[in-house]
Each structure stands twice: as C-alpha cells, then as structure tokens.
Amino acid sequence: MGSKSQKSLSKRTVDAAHPGEKRYYIWDCDLRGFGLRIEKSGVKTFVAKYRVGGGGRNAPQRIQTIGRYGAMTPEEARRKAKVILGSAAAGADPGGDLAAKRKEMSVAALIDYYEQHGCVVQRGKRIGEPMKPLTKAYTIARLRHHVIPLLGNRRVSEVTSGDIERFAADVAVGKTAKNEKVGPRKRIIVRGGPGASRKVVRDLSAVYSFARRSEIVDRNPCENAAVRKTDGRRTRFLSLEEVGRLGQALDELEAEGTNLKAVNIARLWALTGCRRNEIAGLKWSEVDFGNGLLVLEDSKTGHSVRPLGAAALTLLQHIERNETSEFVFPADSGDGYFQGTKTPWARAIKKAALPGVTPHTLRHTIGSTAISTGEAIALTGAILGHSNPRSTAIYAHIQHEPSRKAANRVSKRIASALLPKPDGNDWLVRLSAEDQKLIQILRERVGKTDPSAEKLRVALWALVRSIAPKADRVEAA
C-alpha cells in the first residue's frame, strides 16, 4: 500500500496532493486511521482504516470509503471518520456491515444511490466533475425507463454478462417502450430501439463502474457482455444547394411572421456549427465583437472559445438587445432563454424538403464544408470546439486569429447559400471582419456631435470624393 508521511489533513494539504504513478495514501497525524486516497487519475477520496474486533495485529484490516473530496470537505470527512473509528474501537465492523448490506442492494436501489453520489464525469479532462444537469437528467431517465423495468428487482451482485446481453436485446426490440399520460399536457414517451439500447448499456456500465469503485460489487458485468456500445457515425450533412433551400425556407418563415428568434437561431446554427443550446442559450457577455469570438462560459466541454465568421457577426450585430435580459434570445415570458425552436425548425425542413435533418446536421455541414474547402483539421476543430483528446492534442494551442479567419472563409460559403443576396443597402455584409470592425469604429466616432467629429466627417467625405470623384462611383462603393 503506497503511503506518504503523516500530515494534518487540511484543505491546503488535500489541494497540494498530486497524483503519482500509482494509488497512494496520506494519513492524518491527528486522528489515527483517517486518511486521503489519491488515485492515478487524480481523484481524491477520504477513507477510514481500522482493524476488525477492536484491533489486534492478526485482526483483518478494513479501509472504508468516507467520501470524495469536493463533494465533502476535510472537516466533514474528519467528523464521519471519528464515528466510524469510534464504532470500530467498540468492536463493531462498520465497513464489513456496510459491504454486506450493499451486496444485497437491488439494481433499482443502486440507481438511486448513483443518482445521489455517482453522477460524475468518469474520463477525460473533466474527470471527477459533476455531470451537466441536462446530461444527468437524460442519463437517469434512461436508467429508470429501461433498466428498472427489466433488471430493477435483481440483486446487483447477481447480474451477469448474459443478463446484460438479454437486456440490451429487449430494449432494442422495444420491450420497454411506453406512451403514458402523467399530467395535464404532459406525457412520457419511451421508444426503445437499437440506439436507446446502446446508450443505456453505456449508462449501466458507468453505474457498475461507480459501484465497483465504491466496493459495492467486485465486477462490472457490462464489460464482457457481447453488446455494441458505440453509436454509428452520423455522416449526413447538407450540400450548398440544400443549404440554399434551407435558407429560402427560413426567409419564407420570417415573411410569414414566424418568431424571428427561432429563425435567427437556426441561421446561427448553420453559420457557426455550434451545438443547439450553445446558440439558443447564448448570452451577450459571451459574444466578443471586438475579436470576432464566442467565449462560451459552460458548453458541453466546459469553457470554450469559438471563432466567428463575418456573416455570423453581422447577424448578431443586427439583433436588437433586450436590456432586461442577459440572453441574446430571451424567452418570450420568464427569465430564461428562448426554447421555442422545435416547431419552426420542423416547418423549415418540411418547406426545404430536407426530411430527417436536425440542428446537429448543420454542425456536420460546417465541418464537412471546412474540410472540403481545404481547411486544416486543427482549424476545423477550433471552429467546432471539439474536446476529443486526439483532436485537442493537435489544436489545443492554436491562436484565435488563424482559426477566426478559417471560420470566416467557411461561413462565407454557407452564408452565400443560406442568406439572401445582399442588395445595395447591405454592402456591409460583403466586407471582411477586419473591415467591418473599422467601419463600426468609424460609425460610432463620426456619429458624435462634438466639433472634432464634424471635422472628421468633412475629412472622410473629402477622402471619398478624392478616391471616387464621380457620384456613381461613390454610390457603387
């Protein structure tokens, strides 16, 4: 058992503990038996160590998990350790009793326990962090709708790999499908199918991995089950001709009086390649007009910086701000963001004759357009904000300026198909992001009423006339 010299387990000590080549422990110098376990992954867990039956060199030794650092402070862990160690000193075996009790836990009870204590990211750069609320909600819903009806009454230690294989097959053929009314204008619709089967098997495997780390079970039956755990790659993307049809459909919806927020959200999906709620829930504070970036506070992959093309920037600049809301697309009622895109999107793809196309298809479209126009994989990854470690290793240190220029080159092709052709009054759309930035600065300066602004207006007009003395040339410019 790897260990380090005893220290007082304070917050400073715990924060300073770094992962090593293998698991090791730091034991508290004030409370004997109270310790901190540091995994290779960096996960830190408080533990209590004692010998069964009140002690003795030959008595079995137990190490009982108290709780993970982050969810529990060192002070809270110390109080629990005192209770456990005091019970052990009196002759009890709290760890053994708990292990025996947990081995009798049903799968349904394990899912309840997982919802309370285990919904954390298990790999990648966010390992140990809590799941995003929406991810957690979908995960628990799948477990409750599919696992509990078929395996909920089974003891966790009794489930075999064969049971997992039969479970996956049952979900795939729709044995857990249902359509129930649960309240006024509210239904629970569970369809099942191969895709749902793959997702819920991954969810159940995560539950068992958590149970094994918590010493509730000794093995994960999902690991050796002969079931497919990966989804098929989505290859659908739109051609520029299809993008044009979508753009025309959105223009028609706007002309018919469809909520402009829904229409502009769809346009930005196409122009940026961002995920659905990254645009729908976008905040003004996340839009960096000066540098042409989206600085997303909390995307699917955490903090994320995305370059914006000129067309997307122009669209955002023309959206009227609601001074009472932080969101670019505030809800029509309440304090949240607008979430009424489902029906307008369905109408748009019907008008455009694009059945089965989803907002995520537009993300694939940006990626495929970038690659087909010769953009480097690194720049494409920066545009889309990927978090895959293999991709991140390529573009993690990329500067924003090259990626923003790449976004502009890619979105120009999308914008030329998606947006209406600019008329004489929309010449600003044709300018580069750098020129638009300069025009915006000039517009703000010459719009002022001080004498120097008046002199600047006269000087600019003289400059324009010297470059294009004929009125028609000035108008064409």
Coordinates of C-alpha atoms in Angstrom, one line a residue:
M1 CA 0.0 0.0 0.0
G2 CA 1.6 3.3 -1.1
S3 CA 1.6 5.9 1.5
K4 CA 3.3 9.2 2.4
S5 CA 4.4 10.7 5.7
Q6 CA 1.5 11.6 8.0
K7 CA 0.2 15.2 7.8
S8 CA -2.7 17.1 9.2
L9 CA -5.4 16.7 6.5
S10 CA -6.5 20.2 6.0
K11 CA -7.8 21.8 2.8
R12 CA -4.3 23.0 1.9
T13 CA -2.8 19.6 2.4
V14 CA -5.5 17.9 0.2
D15 CA -5.2 20.5 -2.6
A16 CA -1.4 20.1 -2.6
A17 CA -1.6 16.3 -3.1
H18 CA -0.9 15.4 -6.7
P19 CA -1.4 12.0 -8.4
G20 CA 1.5 9.7 -8.8
E21 CA 2.3 6.7 -10.9
K22 CA 0.1 4.5 -8.7
R23 CA -2.5 4.9 -6.0
Y24 CA -1.2 6.2 -2.6
Y25 CA -2.5 7.3 0.8
I26 CA -1.8 10.3 3.1
W27 CA -2.7 9.6 6.7
D28 CA -3.7 12.2 9.2
C29 CA -1.3 12.9 12.1
D30 CA -4.1 14.0 14.5
L31 CA -6.7 11.3 14.0
R32 CA -5.2 7.8 13.7
G33 CA -6.8 5.8 10.9
F34 CA -8.2 8.9 9.0
G35 CA -6.6 9.2 5.5
L36 CA -6.8 10.5 2.0
R37 CA -6.6 8.2 -1.1
I38 CA -5.1 9.7 -4.3
E39 CA -5.8 7.8 -7.5
K40 CA -3.6 7.8 -10.6
S41 CA -6.4 9.8 -12.2
G42 CA -6.2 12.5 -9.6
V43 CA -9.5 11.6 -7.8
K44 CA -9.1 12.2 -4.1
T45 CA -11.2 10.2 -1.6
F46 CA -11.3 10.3 2.2
V47 CA -11.0 6.9 4.0
A48 CA -11.0 5.4 7.4
K49 CA -8.7 2.5 8.3
Y50 CA -9.2 0.2 11.3
R51 CA -8.9 -3.5 12.4
V52 CA -11.9 -5.6 13.0
G53 CA -13.0 -6.5 16.5
G54 CA -11.4 -3.6 18.2
G55 CA -7.8 -4.2 17.0
G56 CA -5.1 -6.7 17.3
R57 CA -2.2 -7.5 14.9
N58 CA -3.9 -10.5 13.4
A59 CA -7.4 -8.9 13.0
P60 CA -8.5 -8.2 9.5
Q61 CA -7.8 -4.7 8.4
R62 CA -10.5 -2.6 6.6
I63 CA -10.3 0.6 4.6
Q64 CA -13.8 2.1 4.4
T65 CA -14.6 4.9 1.9
I66 CA -15.9 8.0 3.6
G67 CA -16.5 10.3 0.6
R68 CA -14.9 12.1 -2.3
Y69 CA -13.1 15.4 -1.9
G70 CA -15.1 18.2 -3.5
A71 CA -18.4 16.7 -2.5
M72 CA -17.1 16.6 1.1
T73 CA -14.7 18.9 2.9
P74 CA -11.9 17.6 5.1
E75 CA -13.7 18.8 8.2
E76 CA -16.9 16.9 7.2
A77 CA -14.8 13.8 6.4
R78 CA -13.0 14.0 9.8
R79 CA -16.3 14.0 11.7
K80 CA -17.5 10.9 9.8
A81 CA -14.1 9.2 10.4
K82 CA -14.5 9.7 14.1
V83 CA -17.8 8.0 14.1
I84 CA -16.5 5.0 12.1
L85 CA -13.3 4.7 14.1
G86 CA -15.1 5.0 17.4
S87 CA -17.5 2.3 16.3
A88 CA -14.6 0.0 15.3
A89 CA -12.9 0.6 18.6
A90 CA -16.0 -0.6 20.4
G91 CA -15.8 -3.9 18.5
A92 CA -18.1 -3.2 15.5
D93 CA -17.2 -3.7 11.9
P94 CA -18.9 -0.8 10.1
G95 CA -17.1 -1.4 6.8
G96 CA -18.0 -5.1 6.7
D97 CA -21.6 -4.4 7.7
L98 CA -21.9 -1.8 5.0
A99 CA -20.3 -4.0 2.4
A100 CA -22.7 -6.9 3.2
K101 CA -25.6 -4.6 3.2
R102 CA -24.6 -3.1 -0.2
K103 CA -24.2 -6.5 -1.8
E104 CA -27.8 -7.1 -1.1
M105 CA -28.7 -3.9 -2.8
S106 CA -31.1 -4.1 -5.8
V107 CA -30.3 -2.6 -9.1
A108 CA -33.1 -0.1 -8.6
A109 CA -31.6 0.9 -5.2
L110 CA -28.1 1.2 -6.8
I111 CA -29.5 3.6 -9.5
D112 CA -31.0 5.7 -6.7
Y113 CA -27.6 5.7 -4.9
Y114 CA -25.8 6.5 -8.2
E115 CA -28.1 9.5 -8.8
Q116 CA -27.2 10.9 -5.4
H117 CA -23.5 10.2 -5.3
G118 CA -22.1 8.9 -8.6
C119 CA -23.2 11.2 -11.5
V120 CA -19.7 12.5 -12.3
V121 CA -17.6 12.5 -15.5
Q122 CA -15.5 9.3 -15.4
R123 CA -12.9 10.1 -18.0
G124 CA -11.2 12.9 -20.0
K125 CA -10.1 16.3 -18.8
R126 CA -13.3 16.8 -16.7
I127 CA -12.9 13.6 -14.8
G128 CA -14.5 13.8 -11.3
E129 CA -16.6 16.9 -12.1
P130 CA -20.4 16.6 -11.8
M131 CA -22.3 15.9 -15.0
K132 CA -24.0 18.8 -16.7
P133 CA -27.7 19.0 -15.3
L134 CA -29.2 18.1 -18.7
T135 CA -26.8 15.1 -19.2
K136 CA -27.6 13.9 -15.7
A137 CA -31.4 14.2 -16.3
Y138 CA -31.2 12.2 -19.6
T139 CA -28.9 9.6 -18.0
I140 CA -31.1 8.9 -15.0
A141 CA -34.3 9.0 -17.2
R142 CA -32.8 6.2 -19.5
L143 CA -31.8 4.1 -16.4
R144 CA -35.3 4.5 -14.9
H145 CA -37.2 3.9 -18.1
H146 CA -35.2 0.9 -19.4
V147 CA -33.1 -0.7 -16.6
I148 CA -35.5 -0.6 -13.7
P149 CA -38.5 -2.3 -15.5
L150 CA -36.2 -5.2 -16.7
L151 CA -33.5 -5.5 -14.1
G152 CA -34.6 -3.3 -11.1
N153 CA -35.5 -6.2 -8.8
R154 CA -32.3 -8.1 -9.3
R155 CA -29.5 -8.0 -6.7
V156 CA -26.6 -6.0 -8.1
S157 CA -24.1 -8.9 -7.4
E158 CA -26.3 -11.4 -9.3
V159 CA -26.4 -9.6 -12.7
T160 CA -24.3 -11.4 -15.2
S161 CA -22.9 -10.5 -18.7
G162 CA -25.6 -12.8 -20.2
D163 CA -28.3 -10.8 -18.4
I164 CA -26.8 -7.6 -19.9
E165 CA -26.9 -9.2 -23.4
R166 CA -30.6 -10.1 -23.0
F167 CA -31.4 -6.7 -21.5
A168 CA -29.8 -4.9 -24.5
A169 CA -31.7 -7.1 -26.9
D170 CA -35.0 -6.5 -25.1
V171 CA -34.6 -2.7 -25.2
A172 CA -33.6 -2.8 -28.9
V173 CA -36.9 -4.6 -29.9
G174 CA -38.9 -2.1 -27.8
K175 CA -39.9 -4.1 -24.7
T176 CA -39.6 -1.0 -22.5
A177 CA -41.5 1.3 -24.9
K178 CA -44.4 3.2 -23.5
N179 CA -46.6 6.2 -24.0
E180 CA -48.2 7.4 -20.8
K181 CA -50.0 10.5 -19.8
V182 CA -48.7 11.7 -16.5
G183 CA -50.4 15.1 -16.1
P184 CA -52.1 17.9 -17.9
R185 CA -50.4 18.3 -21.3
K186 CA -47.6 16.0 -20.2
R187 CA -46.7 12.6 -21.4
I188 CA -43.8 10.2 -21.0
I189 CA -42.8 8.7 -24.4
V190 CA -40.2 5.9 -24.3
R191 CA -39.5 4.3 -27.7
G192 CA -36.5 2.0 -27.2
G193 CA -34.7 0.7 -30.3
P194 CA -31.1 0.0 -31.1
G195 CA -29.8 3.5 -30.4
A196 CA -31.5 3.6 -27.0
S197 CA -30.1 0.1 -26.2
R198 CA -26.5 1.2 -26.9
K199 CA -26.9 4.4 -24.8
V200 CA -28.5 2.7 -21.8
V201 CA -25.9 -0.1 -21.8
R202 CA -23.2 2.6 -21.6
D203 CA -25.1 4.3 -18.8
L204 CA -25.5 1.0 -16.9
S205 CA -21.8 0.2 -17.3
A206 CA -21.0 3.6 -15.7
V207 CA -23.3 2.7 -12.8
Y208 CA -21.4 -0.6 -12.3
S209 CA -18.0 1.1 -12.6
F210 CA -19.1 3.5 -9.8
A211 CA -20.4 0.6 -7.8
R212 CA -17.0 -1.2 -8.1
R213 CA -15.1 1.9 -7.1
S214 CA -17.4 2.2 -4.1
E215 CA -16.7 -1.5 -3.3
I216 CA -20.4 -2.4 -3.7
V217 CA -19.6 -5.0 -6.4
D218 CA -16.4 -6.8 -7.4
R219 CA -17.0 -6.7 -11.2
N220 CA -18.8 -4.9 -14.0
P221 CA -21.0 -7.3 -16.0
C222 CA -21.3 -4.9 -18.9
E223 CA -17.5 -5.1 -19.7
N224 CA -17.6 -8.6 -21.0
A225 CA -21.1 -8.5 -22.5
A226 CA -21.3 -9.1 -26.2
V227 CA -23.2 -6.0 -27.0
R228 CA -22.5 -3.0 -29.1
K229 CA -21.7 0.1 -27.0
T230 CA -20.8 2.6 -29.7
D231 CA -23.2 4.5 -31.9
G232 CA -22.9 4.6 -35.7
R233 CA -21.2 7.7 -37.0
R234 CA -23.5 10.3 -38.4
T235 CA -22.4 11.2 -41.9
R236 CA -25.4 13.3 -43.0
F237 CA -24.5 16.9 -44.0
L238 CA -26.0 19.4 -46.3
S239 CA -24.7 20.3 -49.8
L240 CA -24.6 24.0 -50.6
E241 CA -27.7 23.5 -52.7
E242 CA -29.5 22.1 -49.7
V243 CA -28.3 24.9 -47.5
G244 CA -29.8 27.3 -50.1
R245 CA -33.2 25.5 -49.8
L246 CA -33.0 25.8 -46.0
G247 CA -32.1 29.5 -46.2
Q248 CA -35.1 30.1 -48.5
A249 CA -37.4 28.2 -46.2
L250 CA -36.2 30.4 -43.2
D251 CA -36.8 33.5 -45.3
E252 CA -40.3 32.4 -46.0
L253 CA -41.0 31.6 -42.4
E254 CA -39.8 35.1 -41.4
A255 CA -42.0 36.6 -44.0
E256 CA -45.0 34.6 -42.7
G257 CA -44.5 36.1 -39.2
T258 CA -42.7 33.1 -37.5
N259 CA -40.9 34.2 -34.3
L260 CA -37.8 35.9 -35.5
K261 CA -35.8 34.5 -32.6
A262 CA -36.4 30.9 -33.8
V263 CA -35.4 31.9 -37.4
N264 CA -32.2 33.6 -36.3
I265 CA -31.2 30.8 -34.0
A266 CA -31.5 28.4 -37.0
R267 CA -29.4 30.8 -39.1
L268 CA -26.7 30.9 -36.5
W269 CA -26.7 27.1 -36.1
A270 CA -25.9 27.0 -39.8
L271 CA -23.3 29.8 -39.8
T272 CA -21.4 28.8 -36.7
G273 CA -21.6 25.0 -36.3
C274 CA -22.4 25.5 -32.6
R275 CA -24.5 23.0 -30.7
R276 CA -28.2 23.6 -30.3
N277 CA -28.3 25.2 -26.8
E278 CA -24.9 27.0 -27.3
I279 CA -26.8 29.3 -29.6
A280 CA -30.3 29.2 -28.1
G281 CA -28.8 29.9 -24.6
L282 CA -26.2 32.4 -25.8
K283 CA -25.5 35.4 -23.6
W284 CA -24.4 38.8 -24.8
S285 CA -21.5 38.6 -22.4
E286 CA -20.3 35.6 -24.4
V287 CA -20.1 37.5 -27.7
D288 CA -16.7 39.2 -28.2
F289 CA -17.5 41.5 -31.1
G290 CA -14.1 43.1 -31.0
N291 CA -12.2 39.9 -31.6
G292 CA -14.9 38.0 -33.5
L293 CA -15.3 35.2 -31.0
L294 CA -17.8 33.4 -28.9
V295 CA -16.4 32.8 -25.4
L296 CA -18.8 30.2 -24.1
E297 CA -18.9 30.0 -20.3
D298 CA -20.2 26.5 -19.9
S299 CA -20.5 24.4 -23.1
K300 CA -20.8 20.6 -23.3
T301 CA -17.0 20.5 -23.0
G302 CA -16.7 23.3 -20.4
H303 CA -15.3 26.7 -21.1
S304 CA -14.9 27.1 -24.9
V305 CA -13.7 29.8 -27.3
R306 CA -15.1 29.7 -30.9
P307 CA -14.2 31.9 -33.8
L308 CA -17.0 33.6 -35.7
G309 CA -17.2 34.3 -39.4
A310 CA -18.2 37.8 -40.7
A311 CA -21.8 36.7 -41.6
A312 CA -22.5 35.4 -38.1
L313 CA -21.0 38.6 -36.6
T314 CA -23.2 40.8 -38.8
L315 CA -26.3 38.8 -37.9
L316 CA -25.5 39.2 -34.2
Q317 CA -24.9 42.9 -34.6
H318 CA -28.3 43.4 -36.1
I319 CA -30.2 41.6 -33.3
E320 CA -32.0 44.1 -31.1
R321 CA -31.0 43.8 -27.4
N322 CA -33.4 43.3 -24.6
E323 CA -31.9 45.4 -21.8
T324 CA -33.7 43.3 -19.1
S325 CA -32.2 40.0 -20.2
E326 CA -28.6 38.7 -20.4
F327 CA -29.6 36.4 -23.3
V328 CA -29.3 37.1 -27.0
F329 CA -32.6 35.2 -27.5
P330 CA -34.6 35.8 -24.2
A331 CA -37.7 33.8 -23.5
D332 CA -41.0 35.4 -24.5
S333 CA -42.0 35.1 -20.9
G334 CA -39.9 34.4 -17.8
D335 CA -36.2 34.9 -17.2
G336 CA -34.7 32.1 -19.2
Y337 CA -33.7 31.8 -22.9
F338 CA -36.0 31.1 -25.9
Q339 CA -36.8 27.4 -26.3
G340 CA -39.5 27.5 -29.0
T341 CA -37.4 26.3 -31.9
K342 CA -38.9 22.9 -32.3
T343 CA -42.0 23.7 -34.3
P344 CA -40.4 26.4 -36.5
W345 CA -37.5 24.0 -37.3
A346 CA -39.9 21.2 -38.3
R347 CA -41.7 23.7 -40.6
A348 CA -38.4 24.8 -42.1
I349 CA -37.1 21.4 -43.0
K350 CA -40.5 20.5 -44.4
K351 CA -40.5 23.6 -46.6
A352 CA -37.0 22.8 -47.7
A353 CA -37.7 19.1 -48.4
L354 CA -35.0 18.0 -46.0
P355 CA -36.6 15.2 -44.0
G356 CA -34.6 13.9 -41.0
V357 CA -32.3 16.9 -40.9
T358 CA -31.6 18.1 -37.4
P359 CA -29.8 21.2 -36.0
H360 CA -26.8 18.9 -35.4
T361 CA -26.7 18.2 -39.1
L362 CA -25.7 21.8 -39.6
R363 CA -22.7 21.2 -37.3
H364 CA -21.6 18.4 -39.5
T365 CA -22.2 20.7 -42.5
I366 CA -19.8 23.3 -41.2
G367 CA -17.2 20.5 -40.5
S368 CA -17.6 18.9 -44.0
T369 CA -17.5 22.3 -45.7
A370 CA -14.3 23.2 -43.8
I371 CA -12.6 20.0 -44.9
S372 CA -13.8 20.2 -48.5
T373 CA -12.5 23.7 -48.9
G374 CA -9.1 22.7 -47.7
E375 CA -9.1 23.9 -44.1
A376 CA -6.7 22.1 -41.8
I377 CA -8.1 19.6 -39.3
A378 CA -6.7 21.8 -36.5
L379 CA -8.6 24.9 -37.7
T380 CA -11.8 22.8 -38.2
G381 CA -11.5 21.5 -34.7
A382 CA -11.1 25.1 -33.3
I383 CA -14.3 26.2 -35.2
L384 CA -16.4 23.3 -33.8
G385 CA -14.9 23.4 -30.3
H386 CA -14.1 19.7 -30.2
S387 CA -12.9 18.1 -27.0
N388 CA -11.7 14.7 -28.3
P389 CA -8.2 14.3 -26.8
R390 CA -6.8 13.1 -30.1
S391 CA -8.1 16.3 -31.8
T392 CA -7.3 18.5 -28.9
A393 CA -3.7 17.5 -29.0
I394 CA -3.5 19.0 -32.5
Y395 CA -5.2 22.3 -32.0
A396 CA -5.1 23.0 -28.2
H397 CA -2.5 25.8 -28.6
I398 CA -3.8 27.3 -31.8
Q399 CA -4.1 31.1 -31.9
H400 CA -7.5 32.6 -32.3
E401 CA -6.7 34.8 -35.3
P402 CA -6.0 31.9 -37.8
S403 CA -9.0 30.0 -36.6
R404 CA -11.2 33.0 -36.8
K405 CA -10.1 33.6 -40.4
A406 CA -10.8 30.0 -41.2
A407 CA -14.3 30.4 -39.7
N408 CA -14.8 33.4 -41.9
R409 CA -13.7 31.5 -45.0
V410 CA -16.0 28.6 -44.2
S411 CA -19.0 30.6 -43.2
K412 CA -18.8 32.7 -46.3
R413 CA -19.7 29.7 -48.4
I414 CA -22.6 28.8 -46.0
A415 CA -23.8 32.4 -45.9
S416 CA -23.8 32.7 -49.7
A417 CA -26.2 29.9 -49.9
L418 CA -28.2 30.4 -46.7
L419 CA -28.7 34.2 -46.6
P420 CA -30.5 36.4 -49.1
K421 CA -28.2 38.0 -51.7
P422 CA -27.3 41.5 -50.3
D423 CA -28.7 44.5 -52.2
G424 CA -27.1 47.9 -52.5
N425 CA -28.0 48.8 -48.9
D426 CA -26.4 45.6 -47.4
W427 CA -22.9 46.2 -48.7
L428 CA -21.5 45.8 -45.2
V429 CA -22.2 42.0 -45.3
R430 CA -19.6 41.7 -48.1
L431 CA -16.8 43.2 -46.1
S432 CA -14.2 41.2 -44.1
A433 CA -14.4 41.1 -40.3
E434 CA -11.5 43.4 -40.1
D435 CA -13.1 46.0 -42.4
Q436 CA -16.5 45.6 -40.5
K437 CA -14.7 46.3 -37.3
L438 CA -13.1 49.5 -38.7
I439 CA -16.5 50.6 -40.2
Q440 CA -18.1 50.1 -36.8
I441 CA -15.5 52.2 -35.0
L442 CA -15.8 55.0 -37.6
R443 CA -19.6 54.9 -37.4
E444 CA -19.5 55.4 -33.6
R445 CA -17.0 58.2 -33.9
V446 CA -18.5 60.2 -36.7
G447 CA -21.9 59.9 -35.2
K448 CA -21.0 62.1 -32.3
T449 CA -21.8 65.8 -32.1
D450 CA -18.5 67.3 -30.9
P451 CA -16.5 69.7 -33.3
S452 CA -13.7 67.1 -33.9
A453 CA -16.3 64.6 -35.1
E454 CA -17.6 67.2 -37.5
K455 CA -14.1 67.8 -38.8
L456 CA -13.7 64.0 -39.2
R457 CA -16.9 63.8 -41.2
V458 CA -15.7 66.5 -43.6
A459 CA -12.2 64.9 -43.9
L460 CA -13.7 61.5 -44.7
W461 CA -16.1 62.9 -47.3
A462 CA -13.2 64.7 -48.9
L463 CA -11.2 61.5 -48.9
V464 CA -14.1 59.5 -50.5
R465 CA -14.5 62.2 -53.2
S466 CA -10.8 62.2 -54.0
I467 CA -10.9 58.4 -54.5
A468 CA -14.2 58.3 -56.4
P469 CA -14.9 61.8 -57.7
K470 CA -17.9 60.7 -59.7
A471 CA -21.2 60.3 -57.9
D472 CA -21.9 56.9 -59.4
R473 CA -18.5 55.6 -58.3
V474 CA -19.2 56.8 -54.8
E475 CA -22.6 55.2 -54.8
A476 CA -21.2 51.9 -56.2
A477 CA -18.6 51.9 -53.4

